[in-house]
CSV table of C-alpha atoms in Angstrom, one decimal:
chain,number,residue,atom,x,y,z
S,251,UNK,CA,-0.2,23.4,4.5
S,252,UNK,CA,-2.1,22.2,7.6
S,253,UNK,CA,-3.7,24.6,9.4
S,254,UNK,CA,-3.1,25.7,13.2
S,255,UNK,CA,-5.2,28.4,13.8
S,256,UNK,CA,-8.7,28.5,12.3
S,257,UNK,CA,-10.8,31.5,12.4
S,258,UNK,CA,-14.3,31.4,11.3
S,259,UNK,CA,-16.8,34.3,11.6
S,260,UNK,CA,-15.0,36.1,14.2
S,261,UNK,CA,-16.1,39.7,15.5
S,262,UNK,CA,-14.4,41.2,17.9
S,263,UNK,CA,-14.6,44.8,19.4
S,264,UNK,CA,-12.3,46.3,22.4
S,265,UNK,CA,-15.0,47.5,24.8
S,266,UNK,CA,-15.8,51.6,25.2
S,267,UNK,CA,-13.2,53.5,27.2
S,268,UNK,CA,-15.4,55.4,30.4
S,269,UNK,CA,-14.7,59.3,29.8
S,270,UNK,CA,-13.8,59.1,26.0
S,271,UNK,CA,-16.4,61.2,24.4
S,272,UNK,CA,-16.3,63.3,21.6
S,273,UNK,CA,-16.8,66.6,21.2
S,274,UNK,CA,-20.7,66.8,21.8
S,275,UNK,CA,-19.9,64.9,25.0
S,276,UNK,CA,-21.4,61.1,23.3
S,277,UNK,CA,-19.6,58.1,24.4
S,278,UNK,CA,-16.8,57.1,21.5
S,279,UNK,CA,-17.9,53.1,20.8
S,280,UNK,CA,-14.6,51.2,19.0
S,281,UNK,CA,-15.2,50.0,15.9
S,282,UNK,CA,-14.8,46.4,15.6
S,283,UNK,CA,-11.2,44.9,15.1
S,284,UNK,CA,-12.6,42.3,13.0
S,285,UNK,CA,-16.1,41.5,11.7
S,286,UNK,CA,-17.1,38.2,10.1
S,287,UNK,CA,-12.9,37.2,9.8
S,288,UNK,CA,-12.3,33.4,8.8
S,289,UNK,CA,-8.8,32.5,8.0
S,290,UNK,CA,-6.3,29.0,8.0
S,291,UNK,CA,-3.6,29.6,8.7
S,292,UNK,CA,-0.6,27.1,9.2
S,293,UNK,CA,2.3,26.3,11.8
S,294,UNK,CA,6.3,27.2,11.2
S,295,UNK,CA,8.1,30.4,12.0
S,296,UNK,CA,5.7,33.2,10.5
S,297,UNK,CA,6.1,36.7,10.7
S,298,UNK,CA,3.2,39.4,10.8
S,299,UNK,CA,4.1,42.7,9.4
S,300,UNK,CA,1.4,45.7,8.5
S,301,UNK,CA,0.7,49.2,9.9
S,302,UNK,CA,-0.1,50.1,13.6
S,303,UNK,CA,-3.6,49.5,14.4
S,304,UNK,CA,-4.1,46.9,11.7
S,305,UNK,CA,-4.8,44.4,13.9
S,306,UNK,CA,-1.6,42.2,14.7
S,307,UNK,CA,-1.7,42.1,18.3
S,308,UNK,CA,-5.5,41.4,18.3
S,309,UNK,CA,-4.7,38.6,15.9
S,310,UNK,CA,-2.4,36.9,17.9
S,311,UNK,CA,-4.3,37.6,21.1
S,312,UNK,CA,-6.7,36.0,19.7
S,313,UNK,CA,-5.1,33.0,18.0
S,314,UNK,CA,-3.7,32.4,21.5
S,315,UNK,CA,-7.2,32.4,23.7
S,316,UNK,CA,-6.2,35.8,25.8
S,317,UNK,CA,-8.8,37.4,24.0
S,318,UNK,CA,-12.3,35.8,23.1
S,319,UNK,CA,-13.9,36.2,20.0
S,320,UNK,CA,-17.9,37.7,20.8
S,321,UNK,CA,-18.8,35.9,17.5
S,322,UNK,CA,-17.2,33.5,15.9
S,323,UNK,CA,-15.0,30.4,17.2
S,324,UNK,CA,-11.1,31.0,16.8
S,325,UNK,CA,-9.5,27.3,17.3
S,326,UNK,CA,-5.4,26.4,18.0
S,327,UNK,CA,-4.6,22.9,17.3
S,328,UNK,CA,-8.1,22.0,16.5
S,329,UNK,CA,-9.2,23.2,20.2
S,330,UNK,CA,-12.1,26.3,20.8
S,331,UNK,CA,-10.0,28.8,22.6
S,332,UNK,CA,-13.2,29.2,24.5
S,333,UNK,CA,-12.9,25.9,26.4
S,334,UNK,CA,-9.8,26.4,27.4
S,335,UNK,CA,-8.5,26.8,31.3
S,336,UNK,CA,-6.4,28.6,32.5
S,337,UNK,CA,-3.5,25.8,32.8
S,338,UNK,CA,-4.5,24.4,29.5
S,339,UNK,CA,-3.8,28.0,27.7
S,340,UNK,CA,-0.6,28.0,28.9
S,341,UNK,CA,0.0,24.4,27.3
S,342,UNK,CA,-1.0,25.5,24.1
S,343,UNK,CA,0.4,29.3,23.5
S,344,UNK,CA,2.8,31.3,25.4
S,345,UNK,CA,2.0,34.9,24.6
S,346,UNK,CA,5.0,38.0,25.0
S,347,UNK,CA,4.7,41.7,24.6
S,348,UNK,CA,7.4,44.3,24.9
S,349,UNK,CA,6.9,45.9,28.1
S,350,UNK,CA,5.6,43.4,30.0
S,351,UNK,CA,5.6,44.3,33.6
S,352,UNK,CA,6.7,41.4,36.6
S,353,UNK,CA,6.8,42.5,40.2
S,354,UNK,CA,8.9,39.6,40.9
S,355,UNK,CA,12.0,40.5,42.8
S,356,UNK,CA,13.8,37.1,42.7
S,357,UNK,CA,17.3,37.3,40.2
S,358,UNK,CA,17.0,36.6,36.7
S,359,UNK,CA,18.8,33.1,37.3
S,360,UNK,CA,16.4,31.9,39.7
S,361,UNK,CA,13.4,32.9,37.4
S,362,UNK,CA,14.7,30.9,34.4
S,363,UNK,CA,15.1,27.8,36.2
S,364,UNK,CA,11.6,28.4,37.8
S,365,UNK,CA,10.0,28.9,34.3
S,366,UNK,CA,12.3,25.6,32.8
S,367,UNK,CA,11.3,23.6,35.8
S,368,UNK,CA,7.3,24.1,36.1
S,369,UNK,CA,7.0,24.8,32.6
S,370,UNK,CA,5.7,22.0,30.0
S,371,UNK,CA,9.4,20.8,29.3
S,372,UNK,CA,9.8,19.6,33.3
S,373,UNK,CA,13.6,21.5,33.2
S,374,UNK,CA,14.6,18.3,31.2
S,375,UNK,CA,14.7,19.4,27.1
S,376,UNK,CA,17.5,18.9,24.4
S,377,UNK,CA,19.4,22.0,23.4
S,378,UNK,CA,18.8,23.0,19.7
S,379,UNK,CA,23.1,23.0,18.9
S,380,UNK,CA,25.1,20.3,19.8
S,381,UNK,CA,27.9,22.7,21.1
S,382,UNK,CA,25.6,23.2,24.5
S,383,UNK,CA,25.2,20.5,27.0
S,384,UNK,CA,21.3,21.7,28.1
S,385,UNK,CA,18.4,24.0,26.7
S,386,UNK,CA,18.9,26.8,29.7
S,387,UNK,CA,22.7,26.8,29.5
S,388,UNK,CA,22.0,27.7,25.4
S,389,UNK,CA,19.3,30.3,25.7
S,390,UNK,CA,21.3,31.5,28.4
S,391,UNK,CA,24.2,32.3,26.2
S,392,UNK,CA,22.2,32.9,23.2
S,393,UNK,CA,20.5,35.9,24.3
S,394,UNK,CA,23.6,37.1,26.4
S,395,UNK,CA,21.6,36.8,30.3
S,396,UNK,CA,25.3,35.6,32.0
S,397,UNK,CA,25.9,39.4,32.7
S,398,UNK,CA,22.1,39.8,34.4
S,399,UNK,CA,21.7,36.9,36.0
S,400,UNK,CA,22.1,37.9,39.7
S,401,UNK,CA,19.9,40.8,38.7
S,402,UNK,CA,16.7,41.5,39.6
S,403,UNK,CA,14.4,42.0,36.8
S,404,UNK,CA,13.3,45.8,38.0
S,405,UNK,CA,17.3,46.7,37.3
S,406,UNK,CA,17.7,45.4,33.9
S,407,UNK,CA,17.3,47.8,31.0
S,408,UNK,CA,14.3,47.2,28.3
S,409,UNK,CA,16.3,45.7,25.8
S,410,UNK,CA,17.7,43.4,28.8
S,411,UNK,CA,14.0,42.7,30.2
S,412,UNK,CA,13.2,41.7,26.2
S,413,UNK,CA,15.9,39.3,26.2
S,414,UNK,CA,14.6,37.5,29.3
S,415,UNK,CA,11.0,37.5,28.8
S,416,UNK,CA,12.3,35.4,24.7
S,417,UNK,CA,14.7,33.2,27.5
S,418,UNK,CA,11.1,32.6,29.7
S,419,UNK,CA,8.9,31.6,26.8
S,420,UNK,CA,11.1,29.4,24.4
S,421,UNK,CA,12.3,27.3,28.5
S,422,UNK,CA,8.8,27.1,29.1
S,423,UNK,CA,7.8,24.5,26.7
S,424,UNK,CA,3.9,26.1,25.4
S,425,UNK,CA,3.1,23.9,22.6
S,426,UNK,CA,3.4,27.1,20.1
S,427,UNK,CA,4.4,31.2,21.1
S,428,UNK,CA,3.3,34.1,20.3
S,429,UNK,CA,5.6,36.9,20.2
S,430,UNK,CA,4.2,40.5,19.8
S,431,UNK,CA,7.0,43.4,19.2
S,432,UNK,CA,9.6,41.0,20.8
S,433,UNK,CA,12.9,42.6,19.8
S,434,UNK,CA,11.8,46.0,21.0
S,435,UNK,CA,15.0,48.2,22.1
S,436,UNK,CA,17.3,45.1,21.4
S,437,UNK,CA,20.7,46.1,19.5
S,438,UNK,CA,20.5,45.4,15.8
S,439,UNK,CA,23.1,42.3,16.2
S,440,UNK,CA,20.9,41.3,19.0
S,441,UNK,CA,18.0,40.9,16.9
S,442,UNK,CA,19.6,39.2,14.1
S,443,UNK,CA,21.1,36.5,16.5
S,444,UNK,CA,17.6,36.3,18.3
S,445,UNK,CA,15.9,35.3,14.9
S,446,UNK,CA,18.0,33.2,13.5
S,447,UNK,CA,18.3,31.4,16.9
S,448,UNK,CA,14.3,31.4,17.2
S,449,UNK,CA,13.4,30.1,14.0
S,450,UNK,CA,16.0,27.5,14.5
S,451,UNK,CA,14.3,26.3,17.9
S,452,UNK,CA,10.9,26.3,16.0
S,453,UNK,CA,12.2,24.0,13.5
S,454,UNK,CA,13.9,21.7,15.8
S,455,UNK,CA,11.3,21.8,18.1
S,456,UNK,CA,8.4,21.8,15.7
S,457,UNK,CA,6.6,24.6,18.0
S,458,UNK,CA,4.9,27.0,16.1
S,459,UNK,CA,6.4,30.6,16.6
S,460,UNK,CA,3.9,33.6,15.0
S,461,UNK,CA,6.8,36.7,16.0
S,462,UNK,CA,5.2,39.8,14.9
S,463,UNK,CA,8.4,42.8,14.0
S,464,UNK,CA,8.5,46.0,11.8
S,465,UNK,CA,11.7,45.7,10.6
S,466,UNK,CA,11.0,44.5,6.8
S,467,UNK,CA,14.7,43.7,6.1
S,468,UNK,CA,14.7,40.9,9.0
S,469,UNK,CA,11.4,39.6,8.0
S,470,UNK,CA,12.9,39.0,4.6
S,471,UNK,CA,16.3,37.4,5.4
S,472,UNK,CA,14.4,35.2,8.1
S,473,UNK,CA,10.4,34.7,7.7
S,474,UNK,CA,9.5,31.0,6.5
S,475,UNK,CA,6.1,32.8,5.9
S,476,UNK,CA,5.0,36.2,6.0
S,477,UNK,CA,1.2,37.3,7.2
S,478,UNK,CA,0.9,41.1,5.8
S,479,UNK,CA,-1.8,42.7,7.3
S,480,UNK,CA,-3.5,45.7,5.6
S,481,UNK,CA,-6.1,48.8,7.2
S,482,UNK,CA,-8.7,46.9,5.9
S,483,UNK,CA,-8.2,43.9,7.8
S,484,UNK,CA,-7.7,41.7,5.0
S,485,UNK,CA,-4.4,39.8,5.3
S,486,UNK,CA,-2.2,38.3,2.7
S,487,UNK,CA,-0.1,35.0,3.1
S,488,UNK,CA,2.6,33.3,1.7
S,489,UNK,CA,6.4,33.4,1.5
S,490,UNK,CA,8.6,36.1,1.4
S,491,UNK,CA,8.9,36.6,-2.3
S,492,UNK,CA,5.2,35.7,-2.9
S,493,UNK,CA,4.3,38.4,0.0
S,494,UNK,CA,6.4,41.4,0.4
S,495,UNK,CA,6.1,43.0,-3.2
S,496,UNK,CA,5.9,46.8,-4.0
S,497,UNK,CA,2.8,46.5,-4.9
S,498,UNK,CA,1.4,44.8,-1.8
S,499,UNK,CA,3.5,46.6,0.7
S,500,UNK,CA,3.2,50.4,-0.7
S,501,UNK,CA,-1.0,49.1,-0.4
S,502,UNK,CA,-0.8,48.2,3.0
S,503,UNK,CA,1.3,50.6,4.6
S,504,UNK,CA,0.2,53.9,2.1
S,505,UNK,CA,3.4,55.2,1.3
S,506,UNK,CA,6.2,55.0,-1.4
S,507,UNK,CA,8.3,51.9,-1.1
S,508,UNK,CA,11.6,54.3,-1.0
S,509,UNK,CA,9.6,56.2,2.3
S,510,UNK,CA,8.6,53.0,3.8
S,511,UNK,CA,12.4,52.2,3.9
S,512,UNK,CA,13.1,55.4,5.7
S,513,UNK,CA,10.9,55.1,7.4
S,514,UNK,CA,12.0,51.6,9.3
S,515,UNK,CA,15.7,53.2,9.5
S,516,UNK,CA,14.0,56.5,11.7
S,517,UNK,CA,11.8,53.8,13.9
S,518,UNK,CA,15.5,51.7,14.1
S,519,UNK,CA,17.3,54.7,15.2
S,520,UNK,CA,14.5,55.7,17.9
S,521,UNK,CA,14.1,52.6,19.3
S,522,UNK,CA,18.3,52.2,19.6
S,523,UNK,CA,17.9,55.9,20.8
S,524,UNK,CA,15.0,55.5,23.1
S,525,UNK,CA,16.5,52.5,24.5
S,526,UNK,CA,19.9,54.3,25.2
S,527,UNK,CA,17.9,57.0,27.2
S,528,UNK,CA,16.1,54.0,30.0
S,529,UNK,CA,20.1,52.5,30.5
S,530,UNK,CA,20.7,53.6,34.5
């Protein structure tokens, strides 16, 4: 496998929070995220599973240059995310998070063909099916936008707003995304579609795609390659069969395999819940 991202000797620690002290009034200090971390790791459709606060979205911030490394070099196609600019970031990773805030108040349809235009594919890029005559009109339909379109993105529900900000980052044309809890509040059909539909544009496209989820079932039926990420920091890699054992999963994540299951059907059922309670 050729790697994409290269790691070597990377520390990094999220600076002290002003006020948070402990209970003798001393300033908490963070423990660093990641101390002396060197990794290869390779393009395709990957998935990053693991615990909260194991270090996914650091990862990937840091893969993709919106966070800097304060030892160490972290480099994406063979560049030091340290040299890049601002525009030149942008051309190598597109980064998404669920709740992503936009003050924008321009209509959904007029946002997309902003994005596809002065993106990196120029508003001029070849769908990924043959049934669709041009890459917006497919993501368009793909992730069901015809119904928000004349919308303004401060009206759309959050599994709405998720939808759009996939549409934004796969019509912008970054040379590889980034996508951090991306299918957050989406219905369960939604999500399914949205993979399969992803890892079909990474392919096609040859853009790398590193899509961090908790839902283990989907990471199994869809992952090319898994990254597991454990407390420790450590991280295993490799495909689905090779990664996501008992053994490896019940280490990571501390519980019984049979919990761990419940416990992604309760976090499915909030989230459907949760987003049910934001619809207007």
């Amino acid at each position: 496998m050729n790697s994409f991202i290269n790691f070597n000797g990377v520390q990094f620690t999220y600076p002290a929070i002003p006020g948070d002290i402990d209970e003798n009034g001393n300033q908490i200090t963070a423990k660093p995220v990641f101390y002396n971390f060197t990794a290869e790791l390779p393009a395709g459709f990957v998935n990053l599973i693991g615990p909260n606060a194991s270090g996914k979205s650091t990862f990937m911030l840091l893969a993709a240059g919106r966070l800097l490394p304060e030892i160490g070099t972290v480099h994406l196609f063979g560049k030091n995310t340290v040299q890049f600019t601002e525009e030149s970031k942008n051309k190598y990773a597109s980064f998404i998070y669920q709740n992503m805030e936009f003050e924008s108040t321009e209509p959904v349809y007029q946002l997309l063909s902003y994005v596809y235009k002065n993106g990196f594919f120029s508003g001029n890029e070849q769908p990924v099916c043959n049934a669709y005559n041009n890459l917006q009109t497919e993501i368009t339909d793909i992730f069901e936008l015809q119904p928000v379109l004349n919308h303004k993105l401060t009206a759309l529900s959050k599994g709405e707003i998720q939808r759009v900000l996939l549409a934004f980052s796969m019509l912008y044309g970054s040379r590889s995304i980034f996508m951090d809890e991306p299918l957050f509040a989406m219905e369960q059909y939604q999500k399914e579609k949205a993979l399969a539909y992803i890892k079909a544009y990474s392919t096609a496209k040859q853009i790398p795609i590193y899509l961090s989820m908790h839902e283990l079932e989907l990471t199994r039926r869809f992952a090319d390659l898994v990254l597991l990420f454990y407390p420790d920091r450590n991280i295993d890699l490799g495909t689905v069969d090779e990664v996501l054992t008992q053994e490896a999963l019940e280490k990571a994540y501390g519980v019984p395999l049979a919990l761990l299951k419940d416990a992604e059907t309760l976090t499915r059922k909030n989230l459907v819940e949760e987003a049910e309670s934001l619809r207007c």
